[in-house]
Short mmCIF file of C-alpha atoms and ligand atoms in Angstrom, two decimals:
data_model
loop_
_atom_site.label_atom_id
_atom_site.label_comp_id
_atom_site.label_asym_id
_atom_site.label_seq_id
_atom_site.Cartn_x
_atom_site.Cartn_y
_atom_site.Cartn_z
CA MET H 1 19.94 -8.66 37.31
CA TYR H 2 18.03 -7.85 34.14
CA GLU H 3 16.37 -11.26 34.01
CA LEU H 4 15.18 -10.86 37.58
CA ALA H 5 13.95 -7.34 36.86
CA LYS H 6 12.11 -8.55 33.79
CA LYS H 7 10.20 -11.07 35.94
CA GLU H 8 9.50 -8.50 38.62
CA TYR H 9 8.03 -6.01 36.13
CA ALA H 10 6.02 -8.80 34.47
CA LYS H 11 4.14 -9.19 37.75
CA TYR H 12 2.78 -5.70 37.13
CA GLY H 13 1.94 -6.47 33.52
CA VAL H 14 4.95 -4.52 32.25
CA ASP H 15 7.00 -5.86 29.33
CA THR H 16 10.57 -4.61 29.76
CA GLU H 17 11.51 -5.71 26.23
CA ALA H 18 8.72 -3.58 24.75
CA ALA H 19 9.85 -0.63 26.88
CA ILE H 20 13.43 -0.92 25.63
CA ALA H 21 12.23 -1.22 22.03
CA LYS H 22 9.99 1.82 22.41
CA ILE H 23 12.49 4.18 23.99
CA LYS H 24 14.82 3.72 21.02
CA GLU H 25 12.18 5.35 18.81
CA ILE H 26 11.73 8.55 20.84
CA PRO H 27 13.98 11.35 19.63
CA VAL H 28 15.43 13.92 22.00
CA SER H 29 16.69 17.16 20.51
CA ILE H 30 19.96 18.13 22.15
CA HIS H 31 20.90 21.80 22.38
CA CYS H 32 24.25 22.82 20.94
CA TRP H 33 24.48 25.76 23.35
CA GLN H 34 25.57 23.85 26.49
CA GLY H 35 29.02 23.51 24.91
CA ASP H 36 30.00 27.18 24.75
CA ASP H 37 27.86 28.88 27.42
CA VAL H 38 25.38 30.15 24.77
CA ILE H 39 27.97 32.43 23.18
CA GLY H 40 27.45 31.33 19.57
CA LEU H 41 29.76 31.56 16.57
CA ASP H 42 28.57 34.75 14.88
CA GLY H 43 30.35 37.27 17.07
CA GLY H 44 27.46 38.27 19.32
CA GLY H 45 29.85 38.16 22.30
CA ALA H 46 28.37 38.29 25.79
CA LEU H 47 25.10 36.54 26.47
CA SER H 48 22.17 38.92 26.89
CA GLY H 49 18.38 38.83 27.01
CA GLY H 50 17.87 38.01 30.67
CA ILE H 51 19.39 34.54 30.51
CA GLN H 52 22.67 33.72 32.22
CA THR H 53 25.33 31.10 32.49
CA THR H 54 27.29 31.17 35.71
CA GLY H 55 30.64 29.58 36.40
CA ASN H 56 33.98 29.55 34.68
CA TYR H 57 34.92 25.89 34.35
CA PRO H 58 37.88 25.54 31.97
CA GLY H 59 37.51 24.07 28.50
CA ARG H 60 34.65 26.02 26.91
CA ALA H 61 34.43 25.39 23.16
CA ARG H 62 35.72 28.58 21.53
CA ASP H 63 35.02 27.88 17.89
CA PHE H 64 33.18 25.60 15.48
CA VAL H 65 35.92 22.96 15.42
CA GLU H 66 36.05 22.69 19.21
CA LEU H 67 32.27 22.69 19.54
CA LYS H 68 31.93 19.93 16.98
CA ALA H 69 34.57 17.82 18.74
CA ASP H 70 32.79 18.23 22.09
CA ILE H 71 29.37 17.44 20.64
CA LYS H 72 30.77 14.35 18.98
CA LYS H 73 32.33 13.11 22.21
CA ALA H 74 29.25 13.91 24.32
CA PHE H 75 26.80 12.38 21.84
CA GLU H 76 28.82 9.15 21.81
CA LEU H 77 28.01 8.76 25.49
CA MET H 78 24.26 9.32 25.07
CA PRO H 79 21.86 6.44 24.44
CA GLY H 80 18.86 6.67 22.14
CA LYS H 81 17.71 8.63 19.11
CA LYS H 82 19.25 12.06 18.88
CA ARG H 83 18.53 15.30 17.05
CA LEU H 84 20.67 18.44 17.15
CA ASN H 85 19.06 21.69 18.29
CA LEU H 86 20.85 24.69 16.79
CA HIS H 87 20.52 28.40 17.39
CA ALA H 88 20.93 30.77 14.45
CA SER H 89 23.90 32.35 16.24
CA TYR H 90 25.81 29.16 15.45
CA ALA H 91 25.97 30.04 11.75
CA VAL H 92 29.29 29.15 10.20
CA LEU H 93 29.98 32.41 8.37
CA ASN H 94 33.59 31.84 7.29
CA GLY H 95 34.21 35.58 7.23
CA ASP H 96 31.04 36.43 5.28
CA PRO H 97 30.10 39.90 6.62
CA ILE H 98 26.42 39.07 6.62
CA ASP H 99 23.93 39.89 9.38
CA ARG H 100 21.29 37.64 10.95
CA ASP H 101 18.47 38.94 8.75
CA ARG H 102 20.20 37.44 5.73
CA TYR H 103 21.47 34.09 6.91
CA LYS H 104 21.11 31.34 4.30
CA PRO H 105 21.14 27.53 4.28
CA GLN H 106 24.76 27.66 3.09
CA HIS H 107 25.78 29.07 6.48
CA PHE H 108 24.55 25.87 8.08
CA MET H 109 25.80 23.38 5.52
CA ALA H 110 28.75 22.41 7.70
CA TRP H 111 26.32 21.58 10.53
CA VAL H 112 24.23 19.41 8.21
CA ASN H 113 27.31 17.49 7.13
CA PHE H 114 28.38 17.07 10.73
CA ALA H 115 24.93 15.89 11.88
CA LYS H 116 24.86 13.37 9.05
CA GLU H 117 28.30 12.10 10.03
CA LEU H 118 26.94 11.49 13.53
CA GLY H 119 23.91 9.69 12.11
CA LEU H 120 21.44 12.05 13.78
CA ASP H 121 17.72 11.96 13.19
CA GLY H 122 17.43 15.62 12.21
CA ILE H 123 18.13 19.22 13.16
CA ASP H 124 15.86 21.67 14.99
CA PHE H 125 16.32 25.40 14.88
CA ASN H 126 15.94 28.63 16.84
CA PRO H 127 16.12 32.24 15.65
CA THR H 128 18.58 34.04 17.95
CA MET H 129 17.03 37.28 19.13
CA PHE H 130 19.50 38.06 21.89
CA SER H 131 23.23 38.83 22.11
CA HIS H 132 23.01 41.23 19.16
CA LYS H 133 23.23 44.99 18.64
CA ASN H 134 19.72 45.14 17.18
CA VAL H 135 18.15 44.16 20.48
CA LYS H 136 17.17 47.77 21.13
CA ASP H 137 16.14 48.76 24.67
CA GLY H 138 15.64 45.05 25.33
CA LEU H 139 13.11 44.65 22.50
CA THR H 140 13.08 42.73 19.22
CA LEU H 141 9.84 41.63 17.53
CA SER H 142 7.85 44.01 19.74
CA SER H 143 10.08 47.03 19.22
CA PRO H 144 8.43 50.39 18.48
CA ASP H 145 11.39 51.10 16.17
CA GLU H 146 10.12 49.83 12.84
CA SER H 147 13.58 49.11 11.40
CA ILE H 148 14.47 47.01 14.46
CA ARG H 149 11.18 45.11 14.38
CA LYS H 150 11.59 44.49 10.66
CA PHE H 151 15.17 43.26 11.09
CA TRP H 152 13.99 40.54 13.49
CA VAL H 153 10.99 39.65 11.32
CA ASN H 154 13.44 39.11 8.48
CA HIS H 155 15.70 37.08 10.73
CA CYS H 156 12.81 34.76 11.60
CA ILE H 157 11.84 34.41 7.94
CA ALA H 158 15.45 33.58 7.06
CA CYS H 159 15.36 30.93 9.81
CA LEU H 160 12.19 29.35 8.41
CA HIS H 161 13.89 28.90 5.05
CA ILE H 162 16.97 27.43 6.69
CA ALA H 163 14.64 25.05 8.55
CA GLU H 164 13.14 23.92 5.22
CA TYR H 165 16.68 23.04 4.15
CA PHE H 166 17.27 21.02 7.35
CA ALA H 167 13.98 19.17 6.89
CA ASP H 168 14.84 18.34 3.29
CA GLU H 169 18.30 17.11 4.13
CA PHE H 170 17.12 14.77 6.89
CA LYS H 171 13.68 13.94 5.51
CA SER H 172 12.44 14.91 8.94
CA PRO H 173 10.37 17.96 9.98
CA CYS H 174 12.30 20.76 11.65
CA LEU H 175 10.96 22.51 14.74
CA VAL H 176 11.59 26.26 14.72
CA ASN H 177 11.17 27.76 18.16
CA ILE H 178 10.61 31.48 18.54
CA TRP H 179 11.72 32.94 21.86
CA ILE H 180 12.27 36.65 22.40
CA PRO H 181 13.70 38.40 25.44
CA ASP H 182 11.32 41.39 25.13
CA GLY H 183 10.02 42.87 28.33
CA PHE H 184 10.43 45.54 31.01
CA LYS H 185 12.28 45.68 34.30
CA ASP H 186 9.72 47.88 35.97
CA VAL H 187 6.02 48.70 35.83
CA PRO H 188 5.08 49.34 32.19
CA ALA H 189 2.93 52.21 31.00
CA ASP H 190 1.46 50.09 28.21
CA ARG H 191 1.16 46.34 28.27
CA LEU H 192 -1.01 45.98 25.20
CA THR H 193 0.77 47.80 22.37
CA PRO H 194 4.02 45.76 22.58
CA ARG H 195 1.91 42.60 22.35
CA LEU H 196 0.05 43.95 19.34
CA ARG H 197 3.38 44.67 17.67
CA LEU H 198 4.58 41.13 18.49
CA LYS H 199 1.34 39.78 17.04
CA ALA H 200 1.86 41.77 13.84
CA SER H 201 5.45 40.54 13.63
CA LEU H 202 4.40 36.91 14.01
CA ASP H 203 1.72 37.41 11.34
CA GLU H 204 4.34 38.77 8.95
CA ILE H 205 6.72 35.89 9.70
CA LEU H 206 4.09 33.20 9.17
CA ALA H 207 2.96 34.84 5.92
CA CYS H 208 6.37 34.29 4.31
CA GLY H 209 5.21 31.16 2.53
CA TYR H 210 7.24 28.51 4.34
CA ASN H 211 6.58 24.78 3.93
CA LYS H 212 4.13 23.99 6.71
CA LYS H 213 4.52 20.26 6.36
CA ASN H 214 8.25 20.29 6.93
CA VAL H 215 8.59 23.18 9.32
CA ILE H 216 6.83 23.25 12.68
CA VAL H 217 6.75 26.71 14.20
CA ALA H 218 6.57 27.00 17.97
CA VAL H 219 6.35 30.00 20.30
CA GLU H 220 7.98 29.88 23.74
CA SER H 221 6.47 31.95 26.52
CA LYS H 222 8.17 33.11 29.68
CA VAL H 223 6.99 34.72 32.87
CA PHE H 224 10.08 36.85 33.62
CA GLY H 225 13.81 37.14 33.04
CA ILE H 226 16.75 38.84 34.73
CA GLY H 227 16.29 42.56 34.12
CA VAL H 228 12.83 41.84 32.71
CA GLU H 229 11.08 41.18 36.01
CA SER H 230 7.86 43.14 35.67
CA TYR H 231 6.58 42.23 32.23
CA THR H 232 7.34 39.95 29.32
CA VAL H 233 5.68 40.63 25.97
CA GLY H 234 5.59 36.93 25.06
CA SER H 235 3.58 35.74 28.03
CA ASN H 236 1.87 32.37 28.33
CA GLU H 237 -1.66 33.62 27.57
CA PHE H 238 -0.43 35.68 24.65
CA TYR H 239 1.36 32.82 22.92
CA GLN H 240 -1.16 30.13 23.72
CA ASN H 241 -3.93 32.15 22.14
CA TYR H 242 -1.74 33.13 19.22
CA ALA H 243 -0.76 29.52 18.58
CA ALA H 244 -4.35 28.27 18.81
CA LYS H 245 -5.68 30.89 16.41
CA ASN H 246 -2.86 30.55 13.91
CA ASP H 247 -2.43 26.81 13.93
CA ILE H 248 1.13 26.76 15.18
CA CYS H 249 2.48 25.12 18.30
CA CYS H 250 3.35 26.10 21.87
CA LEU H 251 6.72 25.35 23.38
CA LEU H 252 6.68 24.81 27.13
CA ASP H 253 9.94 25.46 28.96
CA ASN H 254 9.59 24.14 32.49
CA GLY H 255 11.72 27.00 33.83
CA HIS H 256 9.30 29.60 32.52
CA TYR H 257 6.43 29.40 34.97
CA HIS H 258 5.75 30.16 38.57
CA PRO H 259 7.48 27.44 40.64
CA LEU H 260 4.12 26.03 41.73
CA GLU H 261 2.92 25.60 38.15
CA TYR H 262 3.86 22.30 36.52
CA VAL H 263 4.58 21.66 32.87
CA SER H 264 3.62 18.02 33.44
CA ASP H 265 0.07 19.26 33.99
CA LYS H 266 0.16 21.63 31.03
CA ILE H 267 1.14 18.92 28.52
CA PRO H 268 -2.21 17.04 28.68
CA ALA H 269 -4.11 20.34 28.74
CA LEU H 270 -2.52 21.25 25.42
CA LEU H 271 -2.80 17.73 24.00
CA ALA H 272 -6.58 18.17 24.23
CA PHE H 273 -6.27 20.88 21.55
CA TYR H 274 -2.98 20.55 19.66
CA ASP H 275 -1.40 17.91 17.42
CA THR H 276 2.06 19.00 18.48
CA VAL H 277 3.44 20.26 21.78
CA ALA H 278 7.11 21.20 22.07
CA LEU H 279 9.20 21.13 25.22
CA HIS H 280 12.33 22.74 26.54
CA VAL H 281 13.32 20.49 29.37
CA THR H 282 15.41 22.26 31.96
CA ARG H 283 15.76 22.46 35.75
CA GLY H 284 15.09 25.70 37.50
CA VAL H 285 16.43 26.06 41.01
CA ARG H 286 14.32 28.81 42.57
CA TRP H 287 14.20 30.64 39.25
CA ASP H 288 14.78 29.87 35.55
CA SER H 289 18.39 29.03 36.36
CA ASP H 290 18.78 26.40 33.62
CA HIS H 291 20.54 23.85 35.83
CA VAL H 292 21.41 20.45 34.34
CA VAL H 293 18.34 18.22 34.02
CA LEU H 294 18.32 15.45 36.66
CA PHE H 295 16.19 12.35 37.20
CA GLU H 296 13.77 14.10 39.52
CA ASP H 297 10.07 13.92 40.27
CA GLU H 298 8.83 16.61 37.87
CA LEU H 299 10.92 15.17 35.04
CA LYS H 300 9.35 11.76 35.74
CA GLU H 301 5.89 13.33 35.68
CA ILE H 302 6.64 15.06 32.35
CA ALA H 303 7.77 11.77 30.81
CA LYS H 304 4.69 9.99 32.16
CA GLU H 305 2.39 12.50 30.47
CA ILE H 306 4.16 11.91 27.16
CA VAL H 307 4.12 8.13 27.43
CA ARG H 308 0.74 7.38 28.97
CA ASN H 309 -1.09 9.66 26.55
CA ASN H 310 0.52 7.92 23.57
CA ALA H 311 2.03 11.26 22.68
CA THR H 312 5.60 10.27 21.88
CA ASP H 313 5.04 11.45 18.29
CA LYS H 314 3.19 14.60 19.31
CA VAL H 315 5.49 15.93 22.01
CA LYS H 316 8.77 17.23 20.64
CA ILE H 317 11.30 16.84 23.41
CA GLY H 318 14.17 19.32 23.45
CA LEU H 319 16.74 20.07 26.14
CA ASP H 320 17.56 23.60 27.26
CA TYR H 321 20.03 24.17 30.06
CA PHE H 322 23.51 25.58 30.42
CA ASP H 323 25.90 25.18 33.32
CA ALA H 324 29.37 26.69 33.07
CA SER H 325 30.47 25.65 36.55
CA ILE H 326 31.13 21.99 35.74
CA ASN H 327 32.59 19.97 32.89
CA ARG H 328 30.25 20.88 30.02
CA LEU H 329 30.25 17.41 28.48
CA SER H 330 29.18 15.95 31.80
CA ALA H 331 26.36 18.51 31.89
CA TRP H 332 25.21 17.49 28.42
CA VAL H 333 25.37 13.74 29.03
CA THR H 334 23.89 13.82 32.53
CA GLY H 335 20.88 15.83 31.34
CA GLN H 336 20.26 13.73 28.26
CA ARG H 337 20.57 10.51 30.24
CA ALA H 338 18.20 11.87 32.87
CA MET H 339 15.61 12.51 30.15
CA GLN H 340 16.15 8.99 28.83
CA LYS H 341 15.81 7.53 32.32
CA ALA H 342 12.53 9.38 32.84
CA LEU H 343 11.17 8.06 29.53
CA LEU H 344 12.22 4.50 30.31
CA TYR H 345 10.78 4.81 33.82
CA ALA H 346 7.46 5.95 32.35
CA LEU H 347 7.50 3.12 29.82
CA LEU H 348 7.97 0.63 32.67
CA THR H 349 4.58 1.40 34.15
CA ASN H 350 1.25 -0.29 33.55
CA HIS H 351 -0.64 2.93 32.88
CA GLU H 352 -3.79 1.17 31.75
CA GLU H 353 -4.13 -0.50 35.13
CA LEU H 354 -3.48 2.73 37.02
CA LYS H 355 -5.96 4.66 34.86
CA LYS H 356 -8.60 2.05 35.63
CA LEU H 357 -8.00 2.44 39.35
CA GLN H 358 -8.55 6.18 38.95
CA ASP H 359 -11.76 5.70 36.97
CA ASN H 360 -13.01 3.23 39.55
CA ALA H 361 -12.21 5.75 42.26
CA ASP H 362 -9.96 3.21 43.97
CA PHE H 363 -7.56 5.87 45.11
CA THR H 364 -6.22 3.73 47.94
CA THR H 365 -4.88 1.05 45.59
CA LEU H 366 -3.71 3.73 43.16
CA MET H 367 -1.60 5.42 45.82
CA VAL H 368 -0.13 2.17 47.11
CA LYS H 369 0.69 0.86 43.60
CA GLN H 370 2.31 4.13 42.58
CA GLU H 371 4.54 3.84 45.64
CA GLU H 372 5.43 0.24 44.79
CA TYR H 373 6.66 1.26 41.34
CA LYS H 374 9.25 3.50 42.93
CA THR H 375 11.24 0.57 44.33
CA LEU H 376 10.99 -1.82 41.40
CA PRO H 377 14.41 -2.72 39.93
CA PHE H 378 14.48 0.11 37.40
CA GLY H 379 18.27 0.35 37.53
CA ALA H 380 18.69 -3.16 36.13
CA VAL H 381 16.57 -2.35 33.08
CA TRP H 382 18.37 0.96 32.58
CA LYS H 383 21.72 -0.85 32.69
CA GLU H 384 20.51 -3.39 30.16
CA TYR H 385 19.28 -0.64 27.82
CA LEU H 386 22.68 1.05 28.05
CA ARG H 387 24.44 -2.25 27.37
CA ARG H 388 22.38 -2.76 24.23
CA GLU H 389 23.28 0.76 23.14
CA GLY H 390 26.96 -0.15 23.56
CA LEU H 391 27.25 2.00 26.68
CA SER H 392 27.66 1.60 30.42
CA GLU H 393 26.68 3.66 33.43
CA ASP H 394 30.19 5.02 33.63
CA TYR H 395 30.56 7.99 31.32
CA LEU H 396 32.65 9.95 33.74
CA THR H 397 35.89 8.06 33.07
CA GLU H 398 35.62 8.87 29.34
CA ILE H 399 34.80 12.51 30.06
CA LYS H 400 37.67 12.91 32.54
CA LYS H 401 40.03 11.44 29.97
CA TYR H 402 38.75 13.90 27.34
CA GLU H 403 39.13 16.72 29.83
CA LYS H 404 42.74 15.79 30.45
CA GLU H 405 43.63 15.25 26.80
CA VAL H 406 41.57 17.95 25.09
CA LEU H 407 39.68 20.43 27.29
CA SER H 408 42.53 21.25 29.70
CA LYS H 409 44.72 22.31 26.77
CA ARG H 410 42.34 25.08 25.64
C1 LIG B 501 15.28 31.52 27.58
C2 LIG B 501 14.67 30.43 26.78
C3 LIG B 501 15.35 30.09 25.51
C4 LIG B 501 16.86 30.00 25.63
C5 LIG B 501 17.55 29.30 24.49
C6 LIG B 501 19.00 29.57 24.45
O1 LIG B 501 14.74 31.67 28.81
O2 LIG B 501 14.52 29.29 27.57
O3 LIG B 501 14.81 28.94 25.00
O4 LIG B 501 17.25 29.35 26.80
O5 LIG B 501 16.91 29.57 23.33
ZN1 LIG B 502 13.83 27.54 26.61
#
């Protein structure tokens, strides 16, 4: 099947071998938080901040040991180059009565050892500014309470130093993504001052003297959240301007825009100005519901923008979804494989030819060719890629076995 597919793609000027070689180089950062419904290990308890997991499928990882075991099993079933995306709330405190503003590299040493054991490419990081008592009236970095605002500034600074440690350990830059839940349920009386306080907080964080070569700071905007419907402090315009003026990077989460806005279209807009663009790939069903990523049209478009603009080094791909209604390992693997499929699909396209058709205004041929691509034997190349990664299309049997032997006993 692969040999036939190879010939078929060659007719379009596509080298399947080159595509398989290329996809192996593109790292995808996999979120640790799918495994435990975003609860974390530092005692934050219930998830807050306008994000929600729904469902009560048995087998949630309840501690570090269980989470590690699940990550290990899930990662074994994922093809390609992998990074681990950690939230600060996954600190391994071992009883240390320390709060988030004083977390140190030592609290993440066990994660570094684990990631090395798995042979991962690196670790990415996220300050956790939700599920904590110091989220006061729904606000963190934009809080009018100076001690609250300061606490979260210090948390972010602590995270930047932990990120330096990750980068050193893996000899690979660490992306630190700042997302805050701050906003208001109903019509605000003042939309500017909270943003000015957020701006001041970000200024203070960035002035901490972190290693800019090793640590890439990103800011993640959002249009609304549950309970934060009327206004978010960290809006798209706010962060995009902040990032541009302060030489940091924007993180685009494709669940964070109006449903008729597309992140696939935002990626090239930002690539015209930025060296780095970060992504949280998710799947919103009617709202930012964080469903498992599937091999769907918008995901394909996102991957195309990364591949055809030669931006595989510039776009930092991270996954961000959490479904508690199904086997969590299947959620992890299905989403990561969908991202890989979309990348391979984009690599199996003769973009130069299609771009020429556009420039020559031959939109008839462009439309017809783009339709033809959809029925080329993609599945055969995907299967071959999996085979070379020591995997097959069937990951469910392995996961069901793990569910029976491990998850069902929790
Ligand atoms: C929330 C943001 C944020 C979180 C994770 C857990 O809407 O997408 O990135 O999902 O940090
Ligand atoms: Zn996100």
